[in-house]
PDB file of C-alpha atoms in Angstrom:
ATOM      1  CA  MET A   1     131.480-158.438  94.825  1.00  0.00           C
ATOM      2  CA  TYR A   2     132.994-161.697  93.544  1.00  0.00           C
ATOM      3  CA  ARG A   3     136.526-160.515  94.327  1.00  0.00           C
ATOM      4  CA  SER A   4     135.530-159.485  97.863  1.00  0.00           C
ATOM      5  CA  LEU A   5     134.030-162.922  98.489  1.00  0.00           C
ATOM      6  CA  GLU A   6     137.170-164.473  97.035  1.00  0.00           C
ATOM      7  CA  LYS A   7     139.197-162.559  99.616  1.00  0.00           C
ATOM      8  CA  TRP A   8     137.074-163.263 102.685  1.00  0.00           C
ATOM      9  CA  ALA A   9     134.811-166.293 102.289  1.00  0.00           C
ATOM     10  CA  ARG A  10     136.104-169.691 103.358  1.00  0.00           C
ATOM     11  CA  SER A  11     133.788-171.433 100.927  1.00  0.00           C
ATOM     12  CA  PHE A  12     131.451-170.083  98.260  1.00  0.00           C
ATOM     13  CA  HIS A  13     130.224-170.561  94.709  1.00  0.00           C
ATOM     14  CA  LEU A  14     128.328-167.888  92.778  1.00  0.00           C
ATOM     15  CA  TYR A  15     125.637-168.672  90.228  1.00  0.00           C
ATOM     16  CA  ILE A  16     125.571-165.506  88.120  1.00  0.00           C
ATOM     17  CA  PHE A  17     122.582-164.900  85.850  1.00  0.00           C
ATOM     18  CA  ALA A  18     123.613-162.844  82.824  1.00  0.00           C
ATOM     19  CA  PHE A  19     120.659-160.865  81.490  1.00  0.00           C
ATOM     20  CA  ASP A  20     122.243-159.928  78.178  1.00  0.00           C
ATOM     21  CA  ASP A  21     124.717-161.494  75.730  1.00  0.00           C
ATOM     22  CA  ALA A  22     127.521-158.996  76.393  1.00  0.00           C
ATOM     23  CA  CYS A  23     127.371-159.720  80.108  1.00  0.00           C
ATOM     24  CA  TYR A  24     127.421-163.482  79.508  1.00  0.00           C
ATOM     25  CA  GLU A  25     130.338-163.306  77.078  1.00  0.00           C
ATOM     26  CA  THR A  26     132.431-161.043  79.311  1.00  0.00           C
ATOM     27  CA  LEU A  27     131.839-163.047  82.481  1.00  0.00           C
ATOM     28  CA  THR A  28     132.632-166.264  80.643  1.00  0.00           C
ATOM     29  CA  LYS A  29     135.934-164.803  79.410  1.00  0.00           C
ATOM     30  CA  LEU A  30     136.921-163.971  82.980  1.00  0.00           C
ATOM     31  CA  GLN A  31     136.954-167.714  83.789  1.00  0.00           C
ATOM     32  CA  LEU A  32     136.044-167.168  87.423  1.00  0.00           C
ATOM     33  CA  PRO A  33     136.844-170.469  89.182  1.00  0.00           C
ATOM     34  CA  LYS A  34     134.129-170.101  91.823  1.00  0.00           C
ATOM     35  CA  ALA A  35     131.324-168.974  89.540  1.00  0.00           C
ATOM     36  CA  THR A  36     128.865-170.530  87.105  1.00  0.00           C
ATOM     37  CA  ILE A  37     127.580-168.128  84.435  1.00  0.00           C
ATOM     38  CA  ILE A  38     124.016-168.811  83.316  1.00  0.00           C
ATOM     39  CA  PRO A  39     122.586-167.211  80.140  1.00  0.00           C
ATOM     40  CA  LEU A  40     119.035-165.949  80.138  1.00  0.00           C
ATOM     41  CA  SER A  41     118.039-168.480  77.473  1.00  0.00           C
ATOM     42  CA  ASP A  42     118.860-171.388  79.819  1.00  0.00           C
ATOM     43  CA  PHE A  43     116.909-169.949  82.718  1.00  0.00           C
ATOM     44  CA  GLU A  44     113.702-168.426  81.350  1.00  0.00           C
ATOM     45  CA  ASP A  45     110.617-170.673  81.473  1.00  0.00           C
ATOM     46  CA  GLU A  46     107.152-170.282  79.958  1.00  0.00           C
ATOM     47  CA  GLN A  47     105.746-168.429  82.961  1.00  0.00           C
ATOM     48  CA  LEU A  48     108.528-165.854  83.000  1.00  0.00           C
ATOM     49  CA  LEU A  49     108.361-165.350  79.238  1.00  0.00           C
ATOM     50  CA  ALA A  50     104.589-164.839  79.480  1.00  0.00           C
ATOM     51  CA  VAL A  51     104.930-161.859  81.852  1.00  0.00           C
ATOM     52  CA  LYS A  52     108.144-160.420  80.368  1.00  0.00           C
ATOM     53  CA  PRO A  53     106.373-158.123  77.826  1.00  0.00           C
ATOM     54  CA  THR A  54     104.356-156.558  80.667  1.00  0.00           C
ATOM     55  CA  ARG A  55     107.424-155.477  82.703  1.00  0.00           C
ATOM     56  CA  THR A  56     110.189-152.936  82.205  1.00  0.00           C
ATOM     57  CA  THR A  57     113.751-154.262  82.154  1.00  0.00           C
ATOM     58  CA  GLY A  58     114.188-153.414  85.834  1.00  0.00           C
ATOM     59  CA  GLU A  59     110.809-154.855  86.789  1.00  0.00           C
ATOM     60  CA  TYR A  60     111.594-158.065  84.943  1.00  0.00           C
ATOM     61  CA  CYS A  61     114.877-158.423  86.866  1.00  0.00           C
ATOM     62  CA  TRP A  62     112.910-158.091  90.109  1.00  0.00           C
ATOM     63  CA  THR A  63     110.307-160.560  88.830  1.00  0.00           C
ATOM     64  CA  CYS A  64     113.075-163.091  88.281  1.00  0.00           C
ATOM     65  CA  THR A  65     114.601-162.883  91.775  1.00  0.00           C
ATOM     66  CA  PRO A  66     112.818-165.843  93.413  1.00  0.00           C
ATOM     67  CA  SER A  67     112.936-167.800  90.161  1.00  0.00           C
ATOM     68  CA  ILE A  68     116.738-167.639  89.923  1.00  0.00           C
ATOM     69  CA  ILE A  69     117.077-168.916  93.496  1.00  0.00           C
ATOM     70  CA  LEU A  70     114.674-171.774  92.822  1.00  0.00           C
ATOM     71  CA  TYR A  71     116.443-172.561  89.531  1.00  0.00           C
ATOM     72  CA  SER A  72     119.821-172.721  91.275  1.00  0.00           C
ATOM     73  CA  ILE A  73     118.579-175.022  94.042  1.00  0.00           C
ATOM     74  CA  ARG A  74     116.839-177.406  91.661  1.00  0.00           C
ATOM     75  CA  ASN A  75     119.312-177.490  88.774  1.00  0.00           C
ATOM     76  CA  TYR A  76     122.489-177.711  90.841  1.00  0.00           C
ATOM     77  CA  GLY A  77     121.170-179.797  93.742  1.00  0.00           C
ATOM     78  CA  LEU A  78     122.034-177.158  96.359  1.00  0.00           C
ATOM     79  CA  SER A  79     121.317-177.732 100.045  1.00  0.00           C
ATOM     80  CA  ASN A  80     120.906-173.973 100.430  1.00  0.00           C
ATOM     81  CA  CYS A  81     121.191-170.822  98.335  1.00  0.00           C
ATOM     82  CA  THR A  82     121.658-167.155  99.243  1.00  0.00           C
ATOM     83  CA  TYR A  83     120.552-164.420  96.870  1.00  0.00           C
ATOM     84  CA  LEU A  84     123.021-161.495  96.716  1.00  0.00           C
ATOM     85  CA  ASP A  85     122.526-158.106  95.093  1.00  0.00           C
ATOM     86  CA  ALA A  86     125.352-157.341  92.676  1.00  0.00           C
ATOM     87  CA  ASP A  87     126.197-154.042  94.415  1.00  0.00           C
ATOM     88  CA  LEU A  88     127.233-155.679  97.695  1.00  0.00           C
ATOM     89  CA  PHE A  89     130.867-155.650  98.827  1.00  0.00           C
ATOM     90  CA  PHE A  90     132.160-157.916 101.586  1.00  0.00           C
ATOM     91  CA  TYR A  91     134.571-156.878 104.342  1.00  0.00           C
ATOM     92  CA  ALA A  92     134.447-160.217 106.222  1.00  0.00           C
ATOM     93  CA  ASP A  93     133.260-163.802 105.785  1.00  0.00           C
ATOM     94  CA  PRO A  94     129.430-163.894 105.580  1.00  0.00           C
ATOM     95  CA  GLU A  95     129.364-167.379 107.108  1.00  0.00           C
ATOM     96  CA  VAL A  96     128.764-165.734 110.496  1.00  0.00           C
ATOM     97  CA  LEU A  97     125.375-164.532 109.211  1.00  0.00           C
ATOM     98  CA  ILE A  98     124.328-168.057 108.284  1.00  0.00           C
ATOM     99  CA  GLU A  99     125.584-169.406 111.600  1.00  0.00           C
ATOM    100  CA  GLU A 100     123.447-166.887 113.518  1.00  0.00           C
ATOM    101  CA  ALA A 101     120.313-168.436 112.021  1.00  0.00           C
ATOM    102  CA  ARG A 102     121.331-172.079 112.426  1.00  0.00           C
ATOM    103  CA  GLY A 103     118.168-174.169 112.207  1.00  0.00           C
ATOM    104  CA  ALA A 104     116.192-171.571 110.272  1.00  0.00           C
ATOM    105  CA  SER A 105     115.137-172.216 106.673  1.00  0.00           C
ATOM    106  CA  VAL A 106     115.006-168.580 105.532  1.00  0.00           C
ATOM    107  CA  ILE A 107     117.024-165.483 106.493  1.00  0.00           C
ATOM    108  CA  ILE A 108     115.887-161.937 105.723  1.00  0.00           C
ATOM    109  CA  THR A 109     117.724-158.684 106.475  1.00  0.00           C
ATOM    110  CA  PRO A 110     115.963-155.564 107.823  1.00  0.00           C
ATOM    111  CA  HIS A 111     116.703-152.168 106.312  1.00  0.00           C
ATOM    112  CA  ARG A 112     117.311-150.710 109.815  1.00  0.00           C
ATOM    113  CA  TYR A 113     116.447-147.299 108.421  1.00  0.00           C
ATOM    114  CA  THR A 114     117.762-144.104 109.938  1.00  0.00           C
ATOM    115  CA  PRO A 115     114.485-142.288 110.872  1.00  0.00           C
ATOM    116  CA  ILE A 116     114.915-139.589 108.205  1.00  0.00           C
ATOM    117  CA  CYS A 117     115.272-142.331 105.539  1.00  0.00           C
ATOM    118  CA  ASP A 118     112.449-144.571 106.774  1.00  0.00           C
ATOM    119  CA  ASP A 119     110.586-146.067 103.811  1.00  0.00           C
ATOM    120  CA  SER A 120     109.349-149.232 105.498  1.00  0.00           C
ATOM    121  CA  GLU A 121     105.660-148.396 105.054  1.00  0.00           C
ATOM    122  CA  SER A 122     105.748-148.358 101.241  1.00  0.00           C
ATOM    123  CA  GLY A 123     109.195-149.802 100.372  1.00  0.00           C
ATOM    124  CA  GLY A 124     109.326-152.611 102.884  1.00  0.00           C
ATOM    125  CA  ILE A 125     110.756-153.449 106.303  1.00  0.00           C
ATOM    126  CA  TYR A 126     113.220-155.902 104.755  1.00  0.00           C
ATOM    127  CA  CYS A 127     115.661-155.538 101.892  1.00  0.00           C
ATOM    128  CA  VAL A 128     116.088-157.960  99.014  1.00  0.00           C
ATOM    129  CA  GLN A 129     119.883-157.885  99.221  1.00  0.00           C
ATOM    130  CA  PHE A 130     120.959-160.980 101.181  1.00  0.00           C
ATOM    131  CA  VAL A 131     118.198-163.591 101.337  1.00  0.00           C
ATOM    132  CA  TYR A 132     118.998-167.172 102.377  1.00  0.00           C
ATOM    133  CA  PHE A 133     116.901-170.257 101.582  1.00  0.00           C
ATOM    134  CA  LYS A 134     117.456-173.806 102.750  1.00  0.00           C
ATOM    135  CA  ASN A 135     116.408-176.634 100.448  1.00  0.00           C
ATOM    136  CA  SER A 136     113.769-177.816 102.902  1.00  0.00           C
ATOM    137  CA  ASP A 137     109.989-177.978 102.997  1.00  0.00           C
ATOM    138  CA  GLU A 138     109.916-174.709 104.990  1.00  0.00           C
ATOM    139  CA  GLY A 139     112.375-172.912 102.719  1.00  0.00           C
ATOM    140  CA  LEU A 140     110.784-174.034  99.460  1.00  0.00           C
ATOM    141  CA  ALA A 141     107.289-173.128 100.691  1.00  0.00           C
ATOM    142  CA  VAL A 142     108.383-169.500 101.116  1.00  0.00           C
ATOM    143  CA  LEU A 143     110.338-169.457  97.867  1.00  0.00           C
ATOM    144  CA  GLU A 144     107.539-170.922  95.732  1.00  0.00           C
ATOM    145  CA  TRP A 145     105.008-168.495  97.264  1.00  0.00           C
ATOM    146  CA  TRP A 146     107.337-165.569  96.499  1.00  0.00           C
ATOM    147  CA  ARG A 147     107.830-166.709  92.903  1.00  0.00           C
ATOM    148  CA  ALA A 148     104.062-166.990  92.334  1.00  0.00           C
ATOM    149  CA  ALA A 149     103.510-163.530  93.858  1.00  0.00           C
ATOM    150  CA  CYS A 150     106.184-161.926  91.656  1.00  0.00           C
ATOM    151  CA  LEU A 151     104.819-163.573  88.527  1.00  0.00           C
ATOM    152  CA  GLU A 152     101.381-162.171  89.337  1.00  0.00           C
ATOM    153  CA  TRP A 153     102.562-158.630  90.252  1.00  0.00           C
ATOM    154  CA  CYS A 154     106.038-157.072  90.291  1.00  0.00           C
ATOM    155  CA  TYR A 155     106.194-153.412  89.273  1.00  0.00           C
ATOM    156  CA  ASN A 156     108.209-150.328  90.178  1.00  0.00           C
ATOM    157  CA  ARG A 157     105.339-148.594  91.912  1.00  0.00           C
ATOM    158  CA  ARG A 158     103.972-148.498  95.436  1.00  0.00           C
ATOM    159  CA  GLU A 159     100.597-150.014  96.212  1.00  0.00           C
ATOM    160  CA  PRO A 160      99.181-151.179  99.555  1.00  0.00           C
ATOM    161  CA  GLY A 161     101.265-154.204 100.537  1.00  0.00           C
ATOM    162  CA  ARG A 162     103.214-154.279  97.269  1.00  0.00           C
ATOM    163  CA  PHE A 163     106.392-152.790  95.843  1.00  0.00           C
ATOM    164  CA  GLY A 164     108.465-154.743  93.307  1.00  0.00           C
ATOM    165  CA  ASP A 165     109.704-158.042  94.689  1.00  0.00           C
ATOM    166  CA  GLN A 166     110.522-156.510  98.088  1.00  0.00           C
ATOM    167  CA  LYS A 167     107.372-155.593 100.010  1.00  0.00           C
ATOM    168  CA  TYR A 168     106.262-159.240  99.923  1.00  0.00           C
ATOM    169  CA  LEU A 169     108.959-160.054 102.512  1.00  0.00           C
ATOM    170  CA  ASP A 170     107.012-158.133 105.191  1.00  0.00           C
ATOM    171  CA  ARG A 171     104.508-161.011 105.349  1.00  0.00           C
ATOM    172  CA  TRP A 172     106.907-163.918 105.785  1.00  0.00           C
ATOM    173  CA  THR A 173     107.411-163.886 109.550  1.00  0.00           C
ATOM    174  CA  THR A 174     103.662-164.267 110.130  1.00  0.00           C
ATOM    175  CA  MET A 175     102.774-166.454 107.130  1.00  0.00           C
ATOM    176  CA  PHE A 176     105.548-169.053 107.428  1.00  0.00           C
ATOM    177  CA  THR A 177     107.632-170.945 109.967  1.00  0.00           C
ATOM    178  CA  GLY A 178     111.417-171.110 109.940  1.00  0.00           C
ATOM    179  CA  VAL A 179     111.998-167.456 108.930  1.00  0.00           C
ATOM    180  CA  HIS A 180     114.834-165.695 110.783  1.00  0.00           C
ATOM    181  CA  VAL A 181     115.303-161.914 110.860  1.00  0.00           C
ATOM    182  CA  LEU A 182     119.043-161.199 110.874  1.00  0.00           C
ATOM    183  CA  GLU A 183     120.259-159.464 114.040  1.00  0.00           C
ATOM    184  CA  HIS A 184     123.953-158.953 113.149  1.00  0.00           C
ATOM    185  CA  LEU A 185     124.372-155.233 112.449  1.00  0.00           C
ATOM    186  CA  GLY A 186     127.252-155.956 110.061  1.00  0.00           C
ATOM    187  CA  GLY A 187     124.904-157.754 107.667  1.00  0.00           C
ATOM    188  CA  GLY A 188     123.178-154.953 105.826  1.00  0.00           C
ATOM    189  CA  VAL A 189     125.032-151.696 106.422  1.00  0.00           C
ATOM    190  CA  ALA A 190     123.782-149.397 103.662  1.00  0.00           C
ATOM    191  CA  ILE A 191     123.242-145.802 102.660  1.00  0.00           C
ATOM    192  CA  TRP A 192     119.834-145.687 104.384  1.00  0.00           C
ATOM    193  CA  ASN A 193     121.270-146.621 107.827  1.00  0.00           C
ATOM    194  CA  VAL A 194     124.958-145.648 107.716  1.00  0.00           C
ATOM    195  CA  GLU A 195     124.351-142.422 109.682  1.00  0.00           C
ATOM    196  CA  GLN A 196     123.762-144.593 112.767  1.00  0.00           C
ATOM    197  CA  TYR A 197     127.378-145.810 112.788  1.00  0.00           C
ATOM    198  CA  ASP A 198     130.989-144.811 112.536  1.00  0.00           C
ATOM    199  CA  PHE A 199     133.836-147.067 111.447  1.00  0.00           C
ATOM    200  CA  THR A 200     137.427-147.983 112.179  1.00  0.00           C
ATOM    201  CA  HIS A 201     139.978-150.750 111.576  1.00  0.00           C
ATOM    202  CA  ARG A 202     140.415-153.508 114.148  1.00  0.00           C
ATOM    203  CA  ILE A 203     142.342-156.752 113.754  1.00  0.00           C
ATOM    204  CA  GLY A 204     142.704-156.233 110.010  1.00  0.00           C
ATOM    205  CA  GLN A 205     138.974-155.711 109.431  1.00  0.00           C
ATOM    206  CA  VAL A 206     136.486-152.867 109.195  1.00  0.00           C
ATOM    207  CA  TRP A 207     134.448-152.522 112.374  1.00  0.00           C
ATOM    208  CA  GLY A 208     131.377-150.410 113.016  1.00  0.00           C
ATOM    209  CA  ARG A 209     130.206-148.708 116.205  1.00  0.00           C
ATOM    210  CA  GLU A 210     126.505-148.111 116.727  1.00  0.00           C
ATOM    211  CA  LEU A 211     126.363-144.523 117.958  1.00  0.00           C
ATOM    212  CA  ALA A 212     123.221-144.970 120.078  1.00  0.00           C
ATOM    213  CA  THR A 213     124.538-147.949 122.074  1.00  0.00           C
ATOM    214  CA  GLN A 214     128.337-147.887 121.479  1.00  0.00           C
ATOM    215  CA  HIS A 215     128.012-151.533 120.394  1.00  0.00           C
ATOM    216  CA  MET A 216     130.964-152.656 118.228  1.00  0.00           C
ATOM    217  CA  PHE A 217     130.520-155.093 115.350  1.00  0.00           C
ATOM    218  CA  PRO A 218     132.500-156.325 112.337  1.00  0.00           C
ATOM    219  CA  VAL A 219     131.123-155.039 109.038  1.00  0.00           C
ATOM    220  CA  ILE A 220     130.251-158.078 106.921  1.00  0.00           C
ATOM    221  CA  PHE A 221     128.944-156.294 103.832  1.00  0.00           C
ATOM    222  CA  TYR A 222     127.900-152.868 102.634  1.00  0.00           C
ATOM    223  CA  HIS A 223     125.136-152.280 100.086  1.00  0.00           C
ATOM    224  CA  PHE A 224     126.289-149.614  97.600  1.00  0.00           C
ATOM    225  CA  HIS A 225     122.815-148.524  96.569  1.00  0.00           C
ATOM    226  CA  ALA A 226     122.837-145.097  94.846  1.00  0.00           C
ATOM    227  CA  LEU A 227     126.516-145.214  93.819  1.00  0.00           C
ATOM    228  CA  LYS A 228     126.761-144.237  90.145  1.00  0.00           C
ATOM    229  CA  TYR A 229     129.506-143.810  87.601  1.00  0.00           C
ATOM    230  CA  ALA A 230     129.949-140.218  86.442  1.00  0.00           C
ATOM    231  CA  GLU A 231     131.862-138.699  83.538  1.00  0.00           C
ATOM    232  CA  ARG A 232     135.591-137.898  83.731  1.00  0.00           C
ATOM    233  CA  SER A 233     136.432-141.121  85.668  1.00  0.00           C
ATOM    234  CA  SER A 234     134.326-139.957  88.585  1.00  0.00           C
ATOM    235  CA  PHE A 235     131.610-141.297  90.867  1.00  0.00           C
ATOM    236  CA  SER A 236     128.502-140.007  92.587  1.00  0.00           C
ATOM    237  CA  LEU A 237     128.523-141.925  95.854  1.00  0.00           C
ATOM    238  CA  ALA A 238     125.158-141.430  97.458  1.00  0.00           C
ATOM    239  CA  GLY A 239     122.669-139.513  95.319  1.00  0.00           C
ATOM    240  CA  SER A 240     120.261-137.705  97.656  1.00  0.00           C
ATOM    241  CA  TYR A 241     121.621-139.510 100.737  1.00  0.00           C
ATOM    242  CA  LEU A 242     124.467-138.274 102.944  1.00  0.00           C
ATOM    243  CA  VAL A 243     127.850-139.917 103.525  1.00  0.00           C
ATOM    244  CA  SER A 244     130.497-138.738 105.979  1.00  0.00           C
ATOM    245  CA  ASP A 245     134.265-138.578 105.535  1.00  0.00           C
ATOM    246  CA  ASN A 246     134.421-141.566 107.892  1.00  0.00           C
ATOM    247  CA  ASP A 247     132.113-143.575 105.598  1.00  0.00           C
ATOM    248  CA  VAL A 248     134.205-142.630 102.576  1.00  0.00           C
ATOM    249  CA  GLU A 249     137.470-143.626 104.265  1.00  0.00           C
ATOM    250  CA  PHE A 250     136.475-147.048 105.574  1.00  0.00           C
ATOM    251  CA  LEU A 251     133.690-148.204 103.234  1.00  0.00           C
ATOM    252  CA  TYR A 252     133.861-146.378  99.913  1.00  0.00           C
ATOM    253  CA  LYS A 253     137.631-146.236  99.360  1.00  0.00           C
ATOM    254  CA  PRO A 254     138.091-150.039  99.330  1.00  0.00           C
ATOM    255  CA  TYR A 255     135.113-150.416  97.001  1.00  0.00           C
ATOM    256  CA  ILE A 256     136.170-147.756  94.491  1.00  0.00           C
ATOM    257  CA  LYS A 257     139.690-149.201  94.436  1.00  0.00           C
ATOM    258  CA  ALA A 258     138.191-152.613  93.684  1.00  0.00           C
ATOM    259  CA  LEU A 259     136.016-151.132  90.907  1.00  0.00           C
ATOM    260  CA  VAL A 260     139.066-149.528  89.291  1.00  0.00           C
ATOM    261  CA  VAL A 261     140.931-152.850  89.345  1.00  0.00           C
ATOM    262  CA  VAL A 262     137.935-154.652  87.831  1.00  0.00           C
ATOM    263  CA  GLU A 263     137.564-151.987  85.133  1.00  0.00           C
ATOM    264  CA  ARG A 264     141.180-152.526  84.107  1.00  0.00           C
ATOM    265  CA  GLU A 265     140.578-156.264  84.028  1.00  0.00           C
ATOM    266  CA  LEU A 266     137.532-155.809  81.811  1.00  0.00           C
ATOM    267  CA  LYS A 267     139.403-153.456  79.474  1.00  0.00           C
ATOM    268  CA  SER A 268     142.061-156.127  79.021  1.00  0.00           C
ATOM    269  CA  LEU A 269     139.310-158.356  77.597  1.00  0.00           C
ATOM    270  CA  SER A 270     137.517-155.722  75.555  1.00  0.00           C
ATOM    271  CA  ARG A 271     138.326-152.198  74.463  1.00  0.00           C
ATOM    272  CA  HIS A 272     134.676-151.243  74.709  1.00  0.00           C
ATOM    273  CA  VAL A 273     133.596-151.015  78.371  1.00  0.00           C
ATOM    274  CA  VAL A 274     130.335-149.173  79.013  1.00  0.00           C
ATOM    275  CA  ALA A 275     128.794-148.002  82.277  1.00  0.00           C
ATOM    276  CA  HIS A 276     125.065-148.020  81.567  1.00  0.00           C
ATOM    277  CA  GLU A 277     124.317-145.146  83.968  1.00  0.00           C
ATOM    278  CA  THR A 278     126.826-142.314  83.646  1.00  0.00           C
ATOM    279  CA  TYR A 279     126.009-139.033  85.368  1.00  0.00           C
ATOM    280  CA  GLU A 280     126.965-135.729  83.803  1.00  0.00           C
ATOM    281  CA  ILE A 281     128.802-133.281  86.039  1.00  0.00           C
ATOM    282  CA  PRO A 282     127.140-129.846  85.683  1.00  0.00           C
ATOM    283  CA  ARG A 283     129.177-127.553  83.405  1.00  0.00           C
ATOM    284  CA  ILE A 284     132.423-129.344  84.275  1.00  0.00           C
ATOM    285  CA  ARG A 285     133.893-128.660  80.821  1.00  0.00           C
ATOM    286  CA  LYS A 286     133.175-124.890  81.048  1.00  0.00           C
ATOM    287  CA  SER A 287     134.470-124.093  84.539  1.00  0.00           C
ATOM    288  CA  LEU A 288     138.157-124.070  85.475  1.00  0.00           C
ATOM    289  CA  ARG A 289     137.211-123.850  89.152  1.00  0.00           C
ATOM    290  CA  ARG A 290     135.107-126.987  88.971  1.00  0.00           C
ATOM    291  CA  MET A 291     137.799-128.836  87.040  1.00  0.00           C
ATOM    292  CA  PHE A 292     140.380-127.759  89.630  1.00  0.00           C
ATOM    293  CA  HIS A 293     138.266-129.120  92.469  1.00  0.00           C
ATOM    294  CA  LEU A 294     137.582-132.395  90.684  1.00  0.00           C
ATOM    295  CA  TYR A 295     141.049-133.129  89.291  1.00  0.00           C
ATOM    296  CA  ILE A 296     143.332-131.582  91.928  1.00  0.00           C
ATOM    297  CA  ARG A 297     141.332-131.895  95.111  1.00  0.00           C
ATOM    298  CA  GLY A 298     139.531-135.001  93.879  1.00  0.00           C
ATOM    299  CA  LYS A 299     136.045-133.817  94.801  1.00  0.00           C
ATOM    300  CA  PHE A 300     133.433-131.422  93.442  1.00  0.00           C
ATOM    301  CA  ARG A 301     130.071-131.284  95.201  1.00  0.00           C
ATOM    302  CA  GLU A 302     128.802-134.873  95.340  1.00  0.00           C
ATOM    303  CA  PHE A 303     131.254-136.074  92.684  1.00  0.00           C
ATOM    304  CA  TYR A 304     134.513-137.804  93.557  1.00  0.00           C
ATOM    305  CA  HIS A 305     137.290-138.411  91.027  1.00  0.00           C
ATOM    306  CA  GLN A 306     138.759-141.901  91.184  1.00  0.00           C
ATOM    307  CA  SER A 307     142.160-140.392  92.031  1.00  0.00           C
ATOM    308  CA  TYR A 308     140.683-139.326  95.396  1.00  0.00           C
ATOM    309  CA  PHE A 309     140.451-142.994  96.390  1.00  0.00           C
ATOM    310  CA  LEU A 310     143.784-144.122  94.932  1.00  0.00           C
ATOM    311  CA  ARG A 311     145.992-141.714  96.857  1.00  0.00           C
TER     312      ARG A 311
END
């Protein structure tokens, strides 16, 4: 994600919150010129530490989302701050998304679910993936409310009006002023809506076409939810979702290539590089046919070998 911003964004600075020591040490070694690495010990306050024992690791990360935005604004004197999920990859400058909402104090991005994937009732209409806050009375009012709500309740279960840190966003357009719902289709292409589009190259960029309307738009970022590392230098791209050959060609190939480059960079700093979620490929070691498909053809079922993307 950092490298894609480095390629496309005219101006940016990332404040990266490292939730364990290995992450902090590795990111610090990279000496990223447009990033500030913040250890957990600098960021956690009494309120966060009080609820930490009641949350799983994932739930605690969600609990911290509004707090890290507020911390960044206050500690670094920012005029605005945009939260980004780490599994985003940019194909164009995101400044156009901010410009769309000029005058607004908050920007939220809808999931734009394909009907078969629609989870808006329990999972939320909006996605915590790209959330912008201006350092203004309107922006801080939303942000402080969100922080208080997440401190009170932020769990990986669905209850009426609540799911993690995300379902709270459904209330913002009616509770607060200055909240803009992003309209640009290129801001928030993801596995749960990608079936609505196909993609091509135009003017050196990836462009999408909305199949229902034929509307063309530049892809600003893609959210690689559900992509997992698998054994044997392979990847599972979409889990239970579907991706087309067109999606793989224009969206996934650039991302996997970037992951391979980053992995090599990390290995140059440390011999021990661990993917925390590594899928096993069923009986891959016991079947010559499966190994042939994976290593020679580059694909077996939902698993893609990295060589498939480097050809």
